PDB file of C-alpha atoms in Angstrom:
ATOM      1  CA  MET A 493      67.163-114.017 -49.011  1.00  0.00           C
ATOM      2  CA  THR A 494      67.297-116.199 -45.840  1.00  0.00           C
ATOM      3  CA  GLU A 495      70.130-115.941 -43.616  1.00  0.00           C
ATOM      4  CA  GLN A 496      72.198-119.166 -44.604  1.00  0.00           C
ATOM      5  CA  GLN A 497      72.591-116.996 -48.379  1.00  0.00           C
ATOM      6  CA  LYS A 498      73.446-113.827 -46.558  1.00  0.00           C
ATOM      7  CA  SER A 499      76.399-115.764 -45.148  1.00  0.00           C
ATOM      8  CA  ILE A 500      77.302-117.803 -48.167  1.00  0.00           C
ATOM      9  CA  ILE A 501      77.301-114.625 -50.227  1.00  0.00           C
ATOM     10  CA  LYS A 502      79.311-112.439 -47.488  1.00  0.00           C
ATOM     11  CA  THR A 503      82.303-115.438 -47.178  1.00  0.00           C
ATOM     12  CA  LEU A 504      82.155-116.037 -50.710  1.00  0.00           C
ATOM     13  CA  ARG A 505      82.705-112.169 -51.380  1.00  0.00           C
ATOM     14  CA  GLU A 506      85.399-112.503 -48.431  1.00  0.00           C
ATOM     15  CA  GLN A 507      87.267-114.376 -50.339  1.00  0.00           C
ATOM     16  CA  ASN A 508      87.727-112.123 -53.398  1.00  0.00           C
ATOM     17  CA  PHE A 509      84.635-113.823 -55.332  1.00  0.00           C
ATOM     18  CA  SER A 510      82.899-111.229 -57.735  1.00  0.00           C
ATOM     19  CA  TYR A 511      79.325-110.717 -58.045  1.00  0.00           C
ATOM     20  CA  ASN A 512      79.151-112.819 -61.611  1.00  0.00           C
ATOM     21  CA  ALA A 513      81.089-115.734 -59.725  1.00  0.00           C
ATOM     22  CA  ILE A 514      78.940-115.497 -56.775  1.00  0.00           C
ATOM     23  CA  ALA A 515      75.763-115.548 -58.721  1.00  0.00           C
ATOM     24  CA  LYS A 516      76.492-118.521 -60.591  1.00  0.00           C
ATOM     25  CA  ALA A 517      77.835-120.875 -58.170  1.00  0.00           C
ATOM     26  CA  MET A 518      74.146-119.870 -55.873  1.00  0.00           C
ATOM     27  CA  GLY A 519      71.715-119.859 -58.273  1.00  0.00           C
ATOM     28  CA  VAL A 520      70.908-116.499 -57.832  1.00  0.00           C
ATOM     29  CA  THR A 521      71.158-112.825 -59.996  1.00  0.00           C
ATOM     30  CA  VAL A 522      74.018-110.786 -60.433  1.00  0.00           C
ATOM     31  CA  ALA A 523      71.318-107.736 -59.368  1.00  0.00           C
ATOM     32  CA  THR A 524      70.696-109.561 -55.208  1.00  0.00           C
ATOM     33  CA  VAL A 525      74.184-110.704 -55.017  1.00  0.00           C
ATOM     34  CA  LYS A 526      75.307-107.320 -55.429  1.00  0.00           C
ATOM     35  CA  SER A 527      73.232-105.188 -54.055  1.00  0.00           C
ATOM     36  CA  TYR A 528      73.221-107.056 -50.300  1.00  0.00           C
ATOM     37  CA  CYS A 529      76.891-106.843 -51.509  1.00  0.00           C
ATOM     38  CA  GLN A 530      76.463-102.848 -50.670  1.00  0.00           C
ATOM     39  CA  ARG A 531      73.626-102.627 -48.332  1.00  0.00           C
ATOM     40  CA  SER A 532      76.898-105.147 -45.919  1.00  0.00           C
ATOM     41  CA  GLY A 533      80.371-102.794 -47.265  1.00  0.00           C
ATOM     42  CA  LEU A 534      80.789-105.899 -49.686  1.00  0.00           C
ATOM     43  CA  ALA A 535      81.457-103.347 -52.164  1.00  0.00           C
ATOM     44  CA  GLY A 536      83.926-102.168 -54.356  1.00  0.00           C
ATOM     45  CA  ASN A 537      86.368-103.704 -56.697  1.00  0.00           C
ATOM     46  CA  ARG A 538      88.653-106.498 -56.395  1.00  0.00           C
ATOM     47  CA  LYS A 539      91.040-106.533 -59.067  1.00  0.00           C
ATOM     48  CA  GLU A 540      93.139-105.338 -57.362  1.00  0.00           C
ATOM     49  CA  ALA A 541      92.370-107.439 -53.863  1.00  0.00           C
ATOM     50  CA  PHE A 542      93.270-110.694 -56.251  1.00  0.00           C
ATOM     51  CA  GLN A 543      96.336-109.428 -57.477  1.00  0.00           C
ATOM     52  CA  SER A 544      97.518-109.055 -53.840  1.00  0.00           C
ATOM     53  CA  GLN A 545      96.036-112.747 -52.972  1.00  0.00           C
ATOM     54  CA  SER A 546      98.358-115.167 -53.727  1.00  0.00           C
ATOM     55  CA  ASP A 547      95.860-117.857 -52.470  1.00  0.00           C
ATOM     56  CA  THR A 548      92.969-117.351 -54.173  1.00  0.00           C
ATOM     57  CA  PRO A 549      90.894-120.608 -53.836  1.00  0.00           C
ATOM     58  CA  LEU A 550      91.065-122.761 -57.612  1.00  0.00           C
ATOM     59  CA  ALA A 551      87.516-123.457 -58.135  1.00  0.00           C
ATOM     60  CA  LEU A 552      83.951-121.983 -56.745  1.00  0.00           C
ATOM     61  CA  PRO A 553      82.463-124.454 -54.594  1.00  0.00           C
ATOM     62  CA  SER A 554      78.730-124.841 -55.337  1.00  0.00           C
ATOM     63  CA  PHE A 555      75.973-124.912 -53.212  1.00  0.00           C
ATOM     64  CA  CYS A 556      71.981-126.130 -53.930  1.00  0.00           C
ATOM     65  CA  ARG A 557      69.409-124.545 -55.616  1.00  0.00           C
ATOM     66  CA  CYS A 558      66.984-125.622 -53.026  1.00  0.00           C
ATOM     67  CA  CYS A 559      68.071-125.361 -48.925  1.00  0.00           C
ATOM     68  CA  GLY A 560      71.642-123.995 -49.521  1.00  0.00           C
ATOM     69  CA  LYS A 561      74.185-126.258 -48.724  1.00  0.00           C
ATOM     70  CA  GLN A 562      77.422-127.016 -50.395  1.00  0.00           C
ATOM     71  CA  LEU A 563      78.106-129.619 -52.275  1.00  0.00           C
ATOM     72  CA  ILE A 564      80.677-131.636 -53.044  1.00  0.00           C
ATOM     73  CA  GLN A 565      81.708-131.998 -56.653  1.00  0.00           C
ATOM     74  CA  ARG A 566      83.799-134.691 -58.057  1.00  0.00           C
ATOM     75  CA  GLU A 567      85.793-134.745 -61.074  1.00  0.00           C
ATOM     76  CA  LYS A 568      84.621-136.033 -64.359  1.00  0.00           C
ATOM     77  CA  VAL A 569      81.341-135.397 -63.745  1.00  0.00           C
ATOM     78  CA  LYS A 570      78.869-133.933 -64.204  1.00  0.00           C
ATOM     79  CA  GLN A 571      78.112-131.070 -61.915  1.00  0.00           C
ATOM     80  CA  ARG A 572      75.652-131.491 -59.053  1.00  0.00           C
ATOM     81  CA  LYS A 573      72.672-129.156 -58.878  1.00  0.00           C
ATOM     82  CA  PHE A 574      70.936-130.692 -56.027  1.00  0.00           C
ATOM     83  CA  CYS A 575      72.231-132.302 -52.484  1.00  0.00           C
ATOM     84  CA  SER A 576      69.706-134.756 -52.874  1.00  0.00           C
ATOM     85  CA  ASP A 577      66.174-136.014 -54.099  1.00  0.00           C
ATOM     86  CA  GLU A 578      63.832-134.718 -51.663  1.00  0.00           C
ATOM     87  CA  CYS A 579      65.769-130.498 -52.323  1.00  0.00           C
ATOM     88  CA  ARG A 580      66.126-131.450 -56.717  1.00  0.00           C
ATOM     89  CA  VAL A 581      61.599-132.015 -56.462  1.00  0.00           C
ATOM     90  CA  THR A 582      60.981-129.450 -53.588  1.00  0.00           C
ATOM     91  CA  TRP A 583      62.822-125.974 -55.826  1.00  0.00           C
ATOM     92  CA  TRP A 584      61.582-128.125 -59.642  1.00  0.00           C
ATOM     93  CA  ASN A 585      57.659-127.800 -58.582  1.00  0.00           C
ATOM     94  CA  SER A 586      57.557-124.634 -56.476  1.00  0.00           C
ATOM     95  CA  HIS A 587      60.199-122.803 -59.806  1.00  0.00           C
ATOM     96  CA  PRO A 588      57.792-124.685 -63.204  1.00  0.00           C
ATOM     97  CA  GLU A 589      58.161-121.880 -65.542  1.00  0.00           C
ATOM     98  CA  GLN A 590      61.770-122.819 -65.267  1.00  0.00           C
ATOM     99  CA  VAL A 591      61.196-127.072 -66.587  1.00  0.00           C
ATOM    100  CA  ASN A 592      62.229-126.983 -69.866  1.00  0.00           C
ATOM    101  CA  ARG A 593      59.414-129.335 -70.886  1.00  0.00           C
ATOM    102  CA  ARG A 594      60.117-131.123 -74.592  1.00  0.00           C
ATOM    103  CA  ASN A 595      57.321-132.184 -77.032  1.00  0.00           C
ATOM    104  CA  PRO A 596      54.365-130.455 -76.092  1.00  0.00           C
ATOM    105  CA  HIS A 597      50.611-132.248 -77.784  1.00  0.00           C
ATOM    106  CA  THR A 598      47.502-130.708 -77.493  1.00  0.00           C
ATOM    107  CA  GLY A 599      44.236-131.938 -77.254  1.00  0.00           C
ATOM    108  CA  LYS A 600      40.246-131.728 -76.846  1.00  0.00           C
ATOM    109  CA  CYS A 601      39.212-134.118 -73.548  1.00  0.00           C
ATOM    110  CA  LEU A 602      36.690-136.310 -74.574  1.00  0.00           C
ATOM    111  CA  CYS A 603      34.223-135.620 -71.828  1.00  0.00           C
ATOM    112  CA  CYS A 604      34.704-131.687 -71.292  1.00  0.00           C
ATOM    113  CA  GLY A 605      35.387-130.278 -74.577  1.00  0.00           C
ATOM    114  CA  LYS A 606      37.766-127.986 -73.231  1.00  0.00           C
ATOM    115  CA  GLU A 607      40.986-127.660 -74.898  1.00  0.00           C
ATOM    116  CA  PHE A 608      44.886-129.517 -72.890  1.00  0.00           C
ATOM    117  CA  THR A 609      47.924-130.068 -73.388  1.00  0.00           C
ATOM    118  CA  TRP A 610      50.204-132.692 -72.302  1.00  0.00           C
ATOM    119  CA  TYR A 611      53.766-134.072 -72.463  1.00  0.00           C
ATOM    120  CA  GLY A 612      55.216-136.453 -73.884  1.00  0.00           C
ATOM    121  CA  PRO A 613      54.873-139.508 -76.803  1.00  0.00           C
ATOM    122  CA  LYS A 614      51.430-141.485 -75.194  1.00  0.00           C
ATOM    123  CA  PRO A 615      48.197-139.611 -76.648  1.00  0.00           C
ATOM    124  CA  HIS A 616      45.998-138.510 -73.683  1.00  0.00           C
ATOM    125  CA  LYS A 617      42.293-138.540 -74.241  1.00  0.00           C
ATOM    126  CA  PHE A 618      41.093-136.516 -71.822  1.00  0.00           C
ATOM    127  CA  CYS A 619      42.096-133.997 -69.433  1.00  0.00           C
ATOM    128  CA  TYR A 620      41.698-135.021 -65.694  1.00  0.00           C
ATOM    129  CA  HIS A 621      41.667-138.455 -64.302  1.00  0.00           C
ATOM    130  CA  GLU A 622      37.690-136.739 -62.971  1.00  0.00           C
ATOM    131  CA  CYS A 623      36.442-136.316 -66.238  1.00  0.00           C
ATOM    132  CA  TYR A 624      37.780-140.289 -67.569  1.00  0.00           C
ATOM    133  CA  ILE A 625      35.420-141.642 -64.910  1.00  0.00           C
ATOM    134  CA  LYS A 626      32.355-139.128 -66.124  1.00  0.00           C
ATOM    135  CA  HIS A 627      32.904-141.179 -69.021  1.00  0.00           C
ATOM    136  CA  ARG A 628      33.869-144.149 -68.897  1.00  0.00           C
ATOM    137  CA  TYR A 629      31.337-144.684 -65.849  1.00  0.00           C
ATOM    138  CA  GLU A 630      28.467-142.135 -66.341  1.00  0.00           C
ATOM    139  CA  GLY A 631      28.814-141.862 -69.987  1.00  0.00           C
ATOM    140  CA  VAL A 632      29.165-138.079 -70.255  1.00  0.00           C
ATOM    141  CA  THR A 633      30.690-137.573 -73.707  1.00  0.00           C
ATOM    142  CA  HIS A 634      30.861-133.597 -75.074  1.00  0.00           C
ATOM    143  CA  ASP A 635      28.948-132.600 -77.847  1.00  0.00           C
ATOM    144  CA  THR A 636      31.015-131.508 -80.796  1.00  0.00           C
ATOM    145  CA  GLU A 637      28.445-130.382 -82.899  1.00  0.00           C
ATOM    146  CA  ALA A 638      26.936-127.936 -79.692  1.00  0.00           C
ATOM    147  CA  VAL A 639      28.717-125.010 -79.500  1.00  0.00           C
TER     148      VAL A 639
END
């Protein structure tokens, strides 16, 4: 956890936000927020604080999933998750397991015979560009009968 994330958690916890609300806003697990708060002395029941404090914020601020900068959300527009396209691409490239890809197709490479997966509507014949080059210019073809 970065120092910036720690300061954000501390600020939000001091504003009497729950572990769940902070975790959702920052894109981390509830256990991460709870353990940091317990180690930092920010734990405890916040119900009394909510009842005694009348000027609680109406909306929880949101933060960029990649760099942690606070995002400015506009009304009647889809909620932003990233501050910029660079942050979005960086985050998705570092978290490929969370990418929800639709329509996976599988096929066998004409050059090497390896089975591969691709996404999208157009059929693919080769697993990599190198296999395409070998097949196109060198005539390398996978013999399907020979195993």
